[in-house]
CSV table of C-alpha atoms and ligand atoms in Angstrom, one decimal:
chain,number,residue,atom,x,y,z
A,667,MET,CA,63.8,103.3,-119.6
A,668,THR,CA,60.2,102.3,-120.4
A,669,GLU,CA,59.4,100.8,-117.0
A,670,PRO,CA,56.4,102.3,-115.2
A,671,LYS,CA,57.5,104.8,-112.6
A,672,ASN,CA,55.1,104.1,-109.8
A,673,ALA,CA,52.7,101.6,-108.3
A,674,SER,CA,49.6,103.3,-109.8
A,675,ALA,CA,50.2,101.2,-112.9
A,676,GLU,CA,47.3,98.9,-111.8
A,677,ALA,CA,45.3,96.8,-114.2
A,678,VAL,CA,42.0,98.4,-114.9
A,679,ALA,CA,39.5,97.9,-112.1
A,680,ASP,CA,37.0,100.7,-111.5
A,681,PRO,CA,36.7,101.5,-107.8
A,682,ASN,CA,33.2,103.0,-108.4
A,683,LYS,CA,31.8,99.9,-110.0
A,684,PRO,CA,29.4,98.3,-107.4
A,685,LEU,CA,30.2,95.0,-105.7
A,686,LYS,CA,27.6,92.5,-105.0
A,687,ASP,CA,27.0,90.1,-102.0
A,688,LEU,CA,27.3,86.3,-102.2
A,689,THR,CA,24.2,84.7,-103.5
A,690,ASP,CA,25.1,81.0,-103.6
A,691,MET,CA,27.1,78.6,-101.5
A,692,GLN,CA,28.8,76.9,-104.4
A,693,THR,CA,30.7,80.1,-105.2
A,694,MET,CA,32.1,80.1,-101.7
A,695,VAL,CA,33.1,76.4,-101.9
A,696,SER,CA,35.0,77.2,-105.1
A,697,LEU,CA,36.7,80.3,-103.7
A,698,CYS,CA,37.7,78.4,-100.5
A,699,LYS,CA,39.3,75.6,-102.6
A,700,ARG,CA,41.0,78.0,-105.1
A,701,ARG,CA,42.5,80.2,-102.4
A,702,GLY,CA,43.5,77.6,-99.8
A,703,PHE,CA,40.8,78.3,-97.2
A,704,ILE,CA,38.9,75.0,-97.1
A,705,PHE,CA,39.5,71.7,-99.0
A,706,GLN,CA,37.3,68.6,-99.2
A,707,SER,CA,38.7,66.0,-96.8
A,708,SER,CA,40.5,63.0,-98.3
A,709,GLU,CA,40.0,64.5,-101.7
A,710,ILE,CA,42.5,62.2,-103.4
A,711,TYR,CA,40.3,59.3,-102.5
A,712,GLY,CA,37.2,61.0,-103.9
A,713,GLY,CA,36.4,62.8,-100.6
A,714,ILE,CA,34.2,61.8,-97.7
A,715,ASN,CA,30.7,63.2,-97.4
A,716,SER,CA,30.5,66.5,-95.5
A,717,CYS,CA,34.0,66.4,-94.0
A,718,TRP,CA,36.3,69.4,-94.7
A,719,ASP,CA,39.9,70.4,-94.0
A,720,TYR,CA,41.1,73.9,-93.4
A,721,GLY,CA,43.9,74.9,-95.7
A,722,PRO,CA,46.7,77.4,-94.9
A,723,LEU,CA,44.5,80.6,-95.1
A,724,GLY,CA,41.4,78.9,-93.6
A,725,ILE,CA,43.3,77.9,-90.5
A,726,GLU,CA,44.7,81.4,-90.0
A,727,LEU,CA,41.1,82.7,-90.2
A,728,LYS,CA,39.8,80.0,-87.8
A,729,TYR,CA,42.6,80.5,-85.3
A,730,ALA,CA,41.9,84.3,-85.4
A,731,VAL,CA,38.2,83.6,-84.6
A,732,LYS,CA,39.1,81.3,-81.7
A,733,ASP,CA,41.7,83.7,-80.4
A,734,ALA,CA,39.1,86.6,-80.5
A,735,TRP,CA,36.5,84.5,-78.8
A,736,TRP,CA,38.9,83.2,-76.1
A,737,LYS,CA,40.2,86.7,-75.4
A,738,ASN,CA,36.7,88.1,-75.2
A,739,MET,CA,35.6,85.4,-72.8
A,740,THR,CA,38.6,85.0,-70.5
A,741,ARG,CA,40.3,88.5,-70.6
A,742,GLN,CA,37.5,91.0,-71.3
A,743,HIS,CA,35.4,89.2,-68.7
A,744,ASP,CA,37.2,88.8,-65.5
A,745,ASP,CA,34.7,86.3,-64.2
A,746,VAL,CA,35.3,83.6,-66.8
A,747,GLU,CA,37.8,80.8,-66.5
A,748,GLY,CA,38.9,78.4,-69.3
A,749,VAL,CA,39.2,74.6,-69.5
A,750,ASP,CA,40.0,72.0,-72.1
A,751,ALA,CA,38.2,68.7,-71.3
A,752,SER,CA,38.7,65.4,-73.1
A,753,ILE,CA,36.5,64.3,-75.9
A,754,LEU,CA,35.9,60.8,-74.5
A,755,MET,CA,34.1,60.9,-71.1
A,756,HIS,CA,32.6,58.5,-68.7
A,757,PRO,CA,29.5,56.9,-70.4
A,758,ARG,CA,27.3,57.8,-67.4
A,759,VAL,CA,27.9,61.5,-68.3
A,760,TRP,CA,25.6,61.0,-71.3
A,761,GLU,CA,22.9,59.3,-69.3
A,762,ALA,CA,22.9,62.1,-66.8
A,763,SER,CA,22.9,64.8,-69.5
A,764,GLY,CA,19.9,63.1,-71.2
A,765,HIS,CA,21.7,62.5,-74.5
A,766,VAL,CA,21.3,58.7,-74.4
A,767,GLU,CA,17.6,59.1,-74.1
A,768,ASN,CA,16.8,62.3,-75.9
A,769,PHE,CA,19.5,63.2,-78.4
A,770,THR,CA,17.6,61.7,-81.3
A,771,ASP,CA,16.2,62.7,-84.7
A,772,PRO,CA,13.4,60.9,-86.5
A,773,LEU,CA,14.7,59.2,-89.6
A,774,VAL,CA,12.9,57.9,-92.7
A,775,ASP,CA,14.3,56.1,-95.7
A,776,CYS,CA,12.9,56.0,-99.2
A,777,LYS,CA,12.6,52.3,-100.2
A,778,LYS,CA,12.9,53.2,-103.9
A,779,CYS,CA,15.8,55.8,-104.2
A,780,LYS,CA,17.4,55.0,-100.8
A,781,ALA,CA,17.4,58.7,-99.9
A,782,ARG,CA,17.4,59.4,-96.2
A,783,HIS,CA,15.4,62.3,-94.6
A,784,ARG,CA,14.7,63.8,-91.3
A,785,ALA,CA,10.9,63.1,-90.7
A,786,ASP,CA,10.5,66.4,-88.9
A,787,HIS,CA,11.8,68.3,-91.9
A,788,LEU,CA,9.2,66.8,-94.3
A,789,LYS,CA,6.2,68.9,-95.4
A,790,PRO,CA,3.3,66.7,-94.0
A,791,VAL,CA,5.0,66.5,-90.6
A,792,LYS,CA,5.8,70.3,-90.6
A,793,ALA,CA,2.1,71.0,-91.5
A,794,LEU,CA,0.9,68.7,-88.7
A,795,GLU,CA,3.4,70.4,-86.2
A,796,GLU,CA,1.9,73.8,-87.1
A,797,LYS,CA,-1.6,72.4,-86.6
A,798,LEU,CA,-0.8,70.8,-83.2
A,799,GLY,CA,1.4,73.5,-81.9
A,800,HIS,CA,4.1,70.9,-80.9
A,801,LEU,CA,6.4,68.4,-82.5
A,802,PRO,CA,4.2,65.3,-83.4
A,803,SER,CA,4.9,62.0,-81.7
A,804,ILE,CA,6.5,59.2,-83.7
A,805,GLU,CA,3.0,57.6,-84.1
A,806,GLU,CA,1.6,60.9,-85.4
A,807,MET,CA,4.5,61.3,-87.8
A,808,THR,CA,3.9,57.8,-89.1
A,809,LYS,CA,0.3,58.6,-89.9
A,810,ALA,CA,1.1,61.9,-91.5
A,811,LEU,CA,3.7,60.3,-93.8
A,812,GLU,CA,1.4,57.5,-95.0
A,813,GLY,CA,1.3,57.7,-98.8
A,814,ALA,CA,3.6,60.9,-98.7
A,815,ASN,CA,6.0,61.6,-101.6
A,816,CYS,CA,9.7,61.2,-101.2
A,817,PRO,CA,11.2,64.7,-101.7
A,818,SER,CA,14.2,63.2,-103.6
A,819,CYS,CA,12.6,60.9,-106.2
A,820,GLY,CA,8.9,62.0,-105.9
A,821,SER,CA,7.6,58.5,-105.5
A,822,ALA,CA,4.4,58.1,-103.4
A,823,GLY,CA,4.2,55.7,-100.5
A,824,THR,CA,7.8,54.6,-100.5
A,825,LEU,CA,8.9,56.2,-97.2
A,826,THR,CA,9.5,53.8,-94.3
A,827,PRO,CA,7.9,54.7,-91.0
A,828,PRO,CA,10.1,57.1,-88.9
A,829,ARG,CA,12.4,55.7,-86.3
A,830,LEU,CA,14.3,57.5,-83.7
A,831,PHE,CA,18.0,57.7,-84.4
A,832,ASN,CA,20.5,58.6,-81.7
A,833,MET,CA,23.1,61.1,-83.1
A,834,MET,CA,25.9,60.2,-80.8
A,835,PHE,CA,28.9,58.5,-82.3
A,836,LYS,CA,29.7,55.3,-80.4
A,837,THR,CA,33.0,53.5,-80.1
A,838,TYR,CA,34.8,51.0,-77.8
A,839,MET,CA,37.4,51.8,-75.2
A,840,GLY,CA,40.1,49.2,-75.3
A,841,PRO,CA,40.5,46.0,-77.4
A,842,VAL,CA,37.2,44.3,-76.5
A,843,ALA,CA,34.2,45.5,-78.6
A,844,ASP,CA,31.4,44.7,-76.2
A,845,ASP,CA,28.6,46.8,-74.5
A,846,ALA,CA,30.6,47.2,-71.3
A,847,ASN,CA,33.2,49.2,-73.2
A,848,ILE,CA,31.0,51.6,-75.1
A,849,VAL,CA,32.1,55.2,-75.0
A,850,TYR,CA,30.8,58.2,-77.0
A,851,LEU,CA,32.5,61.0,-78.9
A,852,ARG,CA,31.0,64.0,-77.1
A,853,PRO,CA,28.1,65.6,-79.0
A,854,GLU,CA,28.7,68.9,-77.2
A,855,THR,CA,31.5,70.4,-75.2
A,856,ALA,CA,29.2,71.6,-72.4
A,857,GLN,CA,29.3,68.4,-70.3
A,858,GLY,CA,33.1,68.7,-70.0
A,859,ILE,CA,32.4,72.0,-68.2
A,860,PHE,CA,29.6,70.7,-65.9
A,861,VAL,CA,31.6,67.8,-64.6
A,862,ASN,CA,34.5,70.1,-63.8
A,863,PHE,CA,32.3,72.7,-62.1
A,864,ARG,CA,33.4,71.9,-58.6
A,865,GLN,CA,37.1,71.6,-59.4
A,866,VAL,CA,37.2,74.9,-61.2
A,867,GLN,CA,35.2,76.7,-58.5
A,868,GLU,CA,37.4,75.4,-55.7
A,869,THR,CA,40.8,75.7,-57.3
A,870,MET,CA,40.1,79.2,-58.6
A,871,ARG,CA,38.2,80.2,-55.4
A,872,ARG,CA,35.3,81.5,-57.4
A,873,LYS,CA,32.1,82.9,-56.1
A,874,LEU,CA,28.9,83.0,-58.1
A,875,PRO,CA,28.3,84.3,-60.7
A,876,PHE,CA,31.2,83.0,-62.8
A,877,GLY,CA,31.6,81.2,-66.1
A,878,ILE,CA,33.7,78.5,-67.6
A,879,ALA,CA,34.7,78.7,-71.3
A,880,GLN,CA,35.9,75.9,-73.6
A,881,ILE,CA,36.7,75.5,-77.3
A,882,GLY,CA,36.7,72.0,-78.7
A,883,LYS,CA,35.5,69.4,-81.1
A,884,ALA,CA,32.0,67.9,-81.0
A,885,PHE,CA,30.6,65.0,-83.0
A,886,ARG,CA,27.0,64.4,-84.2
A,887,ASN,CA,25.9,61.7,-86.6
A,888,GLU,CA,23.7,64.1,-88.5
A,889,ILE,CA,21.1,62.5,-90.8
A,890,THR,CA,21.3,65.3,-93.3
A,891,PRO,CA,24.7,67.1,-93.2
A,892,GLY,CA,25.5,69.6,-95.9
A,893,ASN,CA,25.7,73.2,-97.1
A,894,PHE,CA,29.5,73.2,-97.0
A,895,THR,CA,30.7,73.5,-93.4
A,896,PHE,CA,27.3,74.7,-92.1
A,897,ARG,CA,26.3,71.2,-90.9
A,898,THR,CA,28.9,68.6,-90.5
A,899,ARG,CA,29.3,65.5,-88.4
A,900,GLU,CA,32.6,66.7,-86.8
A,901,PHE,CA,32.7,70.4,-85.8
A,902,GLU,CA,34.1,72.7,-83.3
A,903,GLN,CA,32.2,74.6,-80.6
A,904,MET,CA,33.1,77.6,-78.5
A,905,GLU,CA,31.0,77.3,-75.4
A,906,MET,CA,30.7,79.2,-72.2
A,907,GLN,CA,28.6,78.1,-69.2
A,908,TYR,CA,27.8,80.9,-66.7
A,909,PHE,CA,26.8,79.7,-63.2
A,910,VAL,CA,24.4,81.9,-61.3
A,911,THR,CA,22.2,82.0,-58.2
A,912,PRO,CA,18.6,80.9,-59.1
A,913,GLY,CA,16.5,84.0,-59.5
A,914,SER,CA,19.3,86.0,-61.2
A,915,ASP,CA,19.2,83.7,-64.2
A,916,ALA,CA,16.7,85.8,-66.3
A,917,ALA,CA,18.9,88.9,-66.0
A,918,ALA,CA,22.1,87.0,-66.8
A,919,PHE,CA,20.3,85.5,-69.9
A,920,GLU,CA,19.5,89.0,-71.1
A,921,LYS,CA,23.0,90.3,-70.4
A,922,TRP,CA,24.7,87.4,-72.4
A,923,LYS,CA,22.2,87.9,-75.3
A,924,THR,CA,23.3,91.5,-75.7
A,925,GLU,CA,27.0,90.7,-75.2
A,926,ARG,CA,27.1,87.9,-77.7
A,927,ARG,CA,25.4,89.8,-80.4
A,928,ALA,CA,27.8,92.7,-79.9
A,929,TRP,CA,30.7,90.2,-80.3
A,930,HIS,CA,29.4,89.1,-83.7
A,931,SER,CA,29.3,92.7,-84.8
A,932,SER,CA,32.8,93.4,-83.4
A,933,MET,CA,34.0,90.6,-85.8
A,934,GLY,CA,32.8,92.7,-88.7
A,935,ILE,CA,29.6,90.9,-89.4
A,936,ARG,CA,27.0,93.4,-90.8
A,937,ASN,CA,24.2,94.2,-88.4
A,938,SER,CA,21.6,93.9,-91.1
A,939,LYS,CA,22.6,90.2,-91.5
A,940,LEU,CA,22.1,89.4,-87.8
A,941,LYS,CA,19.0,88.8,-85.8
A,942,PHE,CA,17.7,87.1,-82.7
A,943,HIS,CA,15.4,84.2,-82.9
A,944,GLU,CA,13.5,83.5,-79.6
A,945,HIS,CA,12.4,79.9,-79.1
A,946,GLY,CA,8.7,79.3,-78.4
A,947,PRO,CA,7.8,76.8,-75.7
A,948,ASN,CA,7.6,74.0,-78.3
A,949,GLU,CA,11.1,74.5,-79.6
A,950,LEU,CA,12.9,74.3,-76.3
A,951,ALA,CA,15.4,71.5,-75.8
A,952,HIS,CA,14.8,69.0,-72.9
A,953,TYR,CA,17.2,70.9,-70.6
A,954,ALA,CA,16.1,74.5,-71.5
A,955,LYS,CA,14.0,77.0,-69.6
A,956,GLN,CA,14.5,79.8,-72.1
A,957,ALA,CA,16.4,79.9,-75.4
A,958,CYS,CA,17.4,82.4,-78.0
A,959,ASP,CA,19.5,81.9,-81.1
A,960,ILE,CA,21.6,84.4,-83.0
A,961,TYR,CA,20.8,84.0,-86.7
A,962,TYR,CA,22.9,85.0,-89.7
A,963,GLU,CA,21.5,85.4,-93.2
A,964,PHE,CA,23.5,82.9,-95.2
A,965,PRO,CA,22.9,82.5,-98.9
A,966,ILE,CA,20.8,79.5,-97.9
A,967,GLY,CA,18.6,81.8,-95.7
A,968,TRP,CA,18.5,82.8,-92.1
A,969,GLN,CA,20.1,80.2,-89.9
A,970,GLU,CA,21.4,79.7,-86.4
A,971,VAL,CA,25.0,80.5,-85.6
A,972,GLU,CA,24.8,80.6,-81.8
A,973,GLY,CA,22.5,79.4,-79.2
A,974,ILE,CA,22.0,81.1,-75.8
A,975,HIS,CA,20.2,78.9,-73.3
A,976,ASN,CA,18.9,79.2,-69.8
A,977,ARG,CA,19.6,75.5,-68.8
A,978,SER,CA,18.1,76.0,-65.3
A,979,ASP,CA,19.7,73.7,-62.7
A,980,TYR,CA,19.2,70.7,-64.9
A,981,ASP,CA,22.8,69.8,-65.6
A,982,LEU,CA,24.3,70.2,-62.1
A,983,ARG,CA,21.3,68.5,-60.6
A,984,ARG,CA,21.4,65.5,-62.9
A,985,HIS,CA,25.2,65.1,-62.4
A,986,THR,CA,24.8,65.3,-58.7
A,987,GLU,CA,22.1,62.6,-59.0
A,988,PHE,CA,24.0,60.3,-61.3
A,989,SER,CA,27.5,60.6,-59.8
A,990,GLY,CA,26.4,60.8,-56.2
A,991,LYS,CA,28.8,63.8,-55.7
A,992,SER,CA,27.2,67.0,-54.7
A,993,LEU,CA,27.6,69.9,-57.2
A,994,GLN,CA,25.8,72.3,-54.9
A,995,TYR,CA,27.1,75.6,-53.9
A,996,THR,CA,27.1,77.2,-50.5
A,997,ASP,CA,26.7,81.0,-50.5
A,998,GLU,CA,27.9,83.5,-47.8
A,999,ALA,CA,24.7,83.1,-45.8
A,1000,ALA,CA,25.3,79.4,-45.7
A,1001,ASN,CA,22.4,78.6,-48.1
A,1002,LYS,CA,23.0,75.5,-50.1
A,1003,PHE,CA,21.6,75.3,-53.6
A,1004,THR,CA,22.2,74.0,-57.2
A,1005,PRO,CA,23.4,76.9,-59.4
A,1006,TYR,CA,21.5,77.8,-62.6
A,1007,VAL,CA,23.4,77.9,-65.9
A,1008,ILE,CA,23.3,80.3,-68.8
A,1009,GLU,CA,25.0,78.8,-71.8
A,1010,THR,CA,26.4,80.6,-74.9
A,1011,SER,CA,27.3,78.1,-77.6
A,1012,VAL,CA,28.6,79.1,-81.0
A,1013,GLY,CA,29.7,76.7,-83.7
A,1014,CYS,CA,33.3,77.8,-84.6
A,1015,ASP,CA,33.1,76.4,-88.1
A,1016,ARG,CA,29.7,77.7,-88.7
A,1017,PHE,CA,30.8,81.2,-87.5
A,1018,VAL,CA,33.8,81.0,-89.8
A,1019,LEU,CA,31.4,80.2,-92.7
A,1020,ALA,CA,29.3,83.3,-91.7
A,1021,VAL,CA,32.5,85.4,-91.7
A,1022,LEU,CA,33.4,84.1,-95.2
A,1023,CYS,CA,29.9,84.7,-96.6
A,1024,ASP,CA,29.7,88.1,-95.1
A,1025,ALA,CA,33.1,89.3,-96.3
A,1026,TYR,CA,32.4,88.3,-99.9
A,1027,ARG,CA,31.8,91.1,-102.5
A,1028,ALA,CA,32.3,90.8,-106.2
A,1029,ASN,CA,31.7,92.2,-109.7
A,1030,GLU,CA,32.9,91.0,-113.1
A,1031,ASP,CA,36.4,92.5,-112.5
A,1032,ARG,CA,37.2,91.5,-108.9
A,1033,VAL,CA,36.4,89.5,-105.9
A,1034,VAL,CA,37.1,91.2,-102.6
A,1035,MET,CA,36.9,89.5,-99.2
A,1036,LYS,CA,36.2,92.4,-96.8
A,1037,PHE,CA,37.4,90.7,-93.6
A,1038,HIS,CA,37.7,92.7,-90.4
A,1039,PRO,CA,41.5,93.1,-90.3
A,1040,SER,CA,41.7,91.2,-87.0
A,1041,LEU,CA,40.5,88.1,-88.9
A,1042,ALA,CA,42.2,88.6,-92.2
A,1043,PRO,CA,44.7,85.7,-92.8
A,1044,TYR,CA,47.4,88.1,-94.1
A,1045,LYS,CA,47.5,91.6,-92.6
A,1046,ALA,CA,49.6,92.9,-95.6
A,1047,ALA,CA,51.4,91.9,-98.7
A,1048,VAL,CA,54.7,93.4,-99.8
A,1049,PHE,CA,55.5,93.8,-103.5
A,1050,PRO,CA,58.5,95.2,-105.3
A,1051,LEU,CA,57.0,96.8,-108.4
A,1052,MET,CA,59.3,94.7,-110.5
A,1053,LYS,CA,61.7,91.9,-109.8
A,1054,LYS,CA,64.8,94.2,-109.9
A,1055,ASP,CA,67.5,94.1,-107.2
A,1056,GLU,CA,67.1,97.8,-106.4
A,1057,LEU,CA,63.4,97.2,-105.5
A,1058,VAL,CA,63.6,93.6,-104.2
A,1059,GLY,CA,66.2,94.6,-101.5
A,1060,PRO,CA,64.1,97.3,-99.8
A,1061,ALA,CA,60.8,95.3,-100.3
A,1062,LEU,CA,62.3,92.2,-98.5
A,1063,LYS,CA,63.5,94.5,-95.7
A,1064,ILE,CA,60.0,95.8,-95.1
A,1065,TYR,CA,58.6,92.3,-95.3
A,1066,GLU,CA,61.1,90.9,-92.8
A,1067,ASP,CA,60.3,93.8,-90.4
A,1068,LEU,CA,56.6,93.4,-90.6
A,1069,ARG,CA,56.8,89.6,-90.3
A,1070,LYS,CA,57.9,90.0,-86.7
A,1071,THR,CA,54.4,91.3,-85.8
A,1072,TYR,CA,52.0,90.2,-88.5
A,1073,LYS,CA,51.4,87.4,-91.0
A,1074,VAL,CA,52.6,89.1,-94.2
A,1075,ASP,CA,53.0,87.8,-97.8
A,1076,TYR,CA,55.8,88.7,-100.1
A,1077,ASP,CA,55.2,88.4,-103.8
A,1078,ALA,CA,57.3,89.6,-106.7
A,1079,ALA,CA,55.8,87.5,-109.6
A,1080,GLY,CA,53.4,88.7,-112.3
A,1081,SER,CA,51.8,92.0,-113.0
A,1082,ILE,CA,51.1,94.3,-110.2
A,1083,GLY,CA,47.3,94.2,-111.1
A,1084,LYS,CA,47.3,90.5,-110.8
A,1085,ARG,CA,49.0,90.6,-107.4
A,1086,TYR,CA,46.4,93.1,-106.1
A,1087,ARG,CA,43.6,90.9,-107.4
A,1088,ARG,CA,45.0,87.9,-105.7
A,1089,HIS,CA,45.2,89.6,-102.3
A,1090,GLU,CA,41.8,91.2,-102.6
A,1091,GLU,CA,40.4,87.7,-103.0
A,1092,VAL,CA,42.0,86.5,-99.8
A,1093,GLY,CA,41.1,89.7,-97.9
A,1094,THR,CA,44.5,91.3,-97.3
A,1095,PRO,CA,43.8,94.8,-95.9
A,1096,PHE,CA,46.9,96.4,-97.3
A,1097,CYS,CA,49.2,95.9,-100.3
A,1098,ILE,CA,52.6,97.7,-99.9
A,1099,THR,CA,54.4,98.4,-103.1
A,1100,ILE,CA,58.0,99.6,-103.5
A,1101,ASP,CA,58.8,101.5,-106.8
A,1102,TYR,CA,61.8,103.6,-108.0
A,1103,ASP,CA,60.4,106.8,-106.7
A,1104,GLY,CA,60.0,105.1,-103.3
A,1105,VAL,CA,63.6,103.9,-103.2
A,1106,ALA,CA,64.8,107.4,-104.0
A,1107,ASP,CA,62.8,109.1,-101.3
A,1108,GLN,CA,62.3,106.2,-98.9
A,1109,THR,CA,58.5,105.9,-99.4
A,1110,VAL,CA,56.1,103.1,-100.2
A,1111,THR,CA,52.6,103.0,-101.7
A,1112,MET,CA,49.9,101.7,-99.3
A,1113,ARG,CA,47.0,100.4,-101.2
A,1114,HIS,CA,43.7,100.0,-99.3
A,1115,ARG,CA,41.7,96.8,-100.1
A,1116,ASP,CA,38.3,98.3,-99.6
A,1117,THR,CA,38.6,101.6,-101.5
A,1118,MET,CA,41.5,100.8,-103.8
A,1119,ALA,CA,42.9,104.2,-102.7
A,1120,GLN,CA,46.7,104.5,-102.8
A,1121,GLU,CA,48.7,106.6,-100.4
A,1122,ARG,CA,52.4,107.3,-100.4
A,1123,ILE,CA,53.9,107.2,-96.9
A,1124,PRO,CA,57.5,107.1,-95.5
A,1125,MET,CA,58.9,103.5,-95.3
A,1126,ALA,CA,59.7,104.0,-91.6
A,1127,ARG,CA,56.1,104.6,-90.8
A,1128,VAL,CA,54.6,101.5,-92.4
A,1129,GLN,CA,54.1,99.5,-89.2
A,1130,GLN,CA,52.7,102.4,-87.2
A,1131,TYR,CA,50.4,103.2,-90.1
A,1132,MET,CA,49.0,99.7,-90.1
A,1133,GLU,CA,48.6,99.6,-86.3
A,1134,ASP,CA,46.6,102.9,-86.4
A,1135,ALA,CA,44.5,101.8,-89.3
A,1136,PHE,CA,43.6,98.5,-87.7
A,1137,LYS,CA,42.7,100.2,-84.5
A,1138,ASN,CA,40.3,102.7,-86.2
A,1139,TRP,CA,39.0,100.3,-88.9
A,1140,LYS,CA,35.5,101.1,-90.1
A,1141,MET,CA,33.5,98.2,-91.7
A,1142,GLU,CA,30.9,99.1,-94.2
B,2358,LIG,P1,20.8,72.8,-85.3
B,2358,LIG,O1,19.4,73.1,-84.9
B,2358,LIG,O2,21.4,73.7,-86.4
B,2358,LIG,O3,21.1,71.3,-85.5
B,2358,LIG,P2,21.4,72.9,-82.5
B,2358,LIG,O4,20.3,73.9,-82.0
B,2358,LIG,O5,21.3,71.5,-82.3
B,2358,LIG,O6,21.7,73.3,-84.1
B,2358,LIG,P3,23.2,73.5,-80.5
B,2358,LIG,O7,23.2,72.1,-79.9
B,2358,LIG,O8,22.6,74.6,-79.8
B,2358,LIG,O9,22.8,73.4,-82.0
B,2358,LIG,O10,24.8,73.8,-80.8
B,2358,LIG,C1,25.3,75.1,-80.7
B,2358,LIG,C2,26.0,75.5,-82.0
B,2358,LIG,O11,26.8,74.5,-82.5
B,2358,LIG,C3,25.0,75.8,-83.1
B,2358,LIG,O12,24.5,77.1,-83.0
B,2358,LIG,C4,25.9,75.7,-84.3
B,2358,LIG,O13,26.6,76.9,-84.6
B,2358,LIG,C5,26.8,74.6,-83.9
B,2358,LIG,N1,26.4,73.3,-84.5
B,2358,LIG,C6,25.5,72.4,-84.0
B,2358,LIG,N2,25.4,71.4,-84.8
B,2358,LIG,C7,26.3,71.6,-85.8
B,2358,LIG,C8,26.7,70.8,-87.0
B,2358,LIG,N3,26.2,69.6,-87.2
B,2358,LIG,N4,27.7,71.3,-87.8
B,2358,LIG,C9,28.3,72.5,-87.5
B,2358,LIG,N5,27.9,73.3,-86.5
B,2358,LIG,C10,27.0,72.8,-85.6
């Protein structure tokens, strides 16, 4: 018999050859499409700008992220409750929140090439902002852009004066499309938490401080979406609003900053790729007293992934005012006051993109997605070395056993080297191969994704082995 005797018959790939990080987003777009992570939306119709669909492996990754965040918030913290509010809300909510008035970006069009830009992102406006120390007014922007060049076609003096554009998506409730029936798709999930503050506090008999967590879709009619799933018009947020007594807000803000950054690390993101960005007074949103972002170093540079904000008593005060229903809190000493809010808001899709970018390592021979095992779409892949009944039987038995606990792939087609490569590229931590020696002595070969090391262990120990390895996993 000329068949190879064991699973070490791997196509040549040198474990010592260095792997490099991701350097451009297009490589990630291609990998995601090729391996079933993320597809362009409505692709058979030519796609729709900046809309994306998660494929079979992408949705596994996204659910794992949501699950980790939800468990962290509502299990590891015993003072956080969950809600799931509706996307369509009473239109007065968005007047109270300040979004009708303030949720705008300044927009300019090029009369020649029709390109659309955010005025505050254009060089002359940025230079003026630096000089003034605050965001210029619309009049100041208009002046600064007179005779300016369009960044897309280079023509001078072709930009329209900036106009404020509200980013909320509008639609009509019911069959009559008139102003009385306007509703908005929520631009953030936070307001669904604030309007439920009283009901959650009372039904769960909560005392301050406590938090409310929510995962859900948000919609923003962004002027310049792009960079894959980094900025889209429909996206998911994972938000937690923590209600505190005024005066204890600064300490709670610091506590959540530390906790949230630790969570990003616990998901396997390298510390060297994470940093805080504190907002200066000119950067603060209309509701914020203090703000700090967690930045990740994407191939497009350092960018915000999560915002942590001290929203003061702005939201509950405004909803009390606009609804006429008190959202005040009475403490044990019978003092009545409006709670302060510390918000942690992470874009789920943007975080998934950070996980994908961070996991990517490659050289000419191989692409390896070094996901933390808790996020890896498949936890293992089971291969019979060859498609022979003596090997297929035991391999399928292991697969069926593992499938009860983990998402596992079974693959019997093609060379063993190709099968390893495919699973490295989707970040599967272990490949388990059954060969003739293994059938004889009831062992399998466990191949480690990150080191390519192979270890022979008893078949009966596979599950325990994986469980232990996942518990003690060391990221690079
Ligand atoms: P940016 O400055 O990038 O527009 P923001 O400061 O307006 O973001 P927040 O309102 O604080 O963002 O939203 C919280 C989080 O939601 C962000 O940190 C980001 O991860 C995510 N997010 C916001 N807008 C988008 C978008 N258009 N596409 C994808 N994720 C987004």
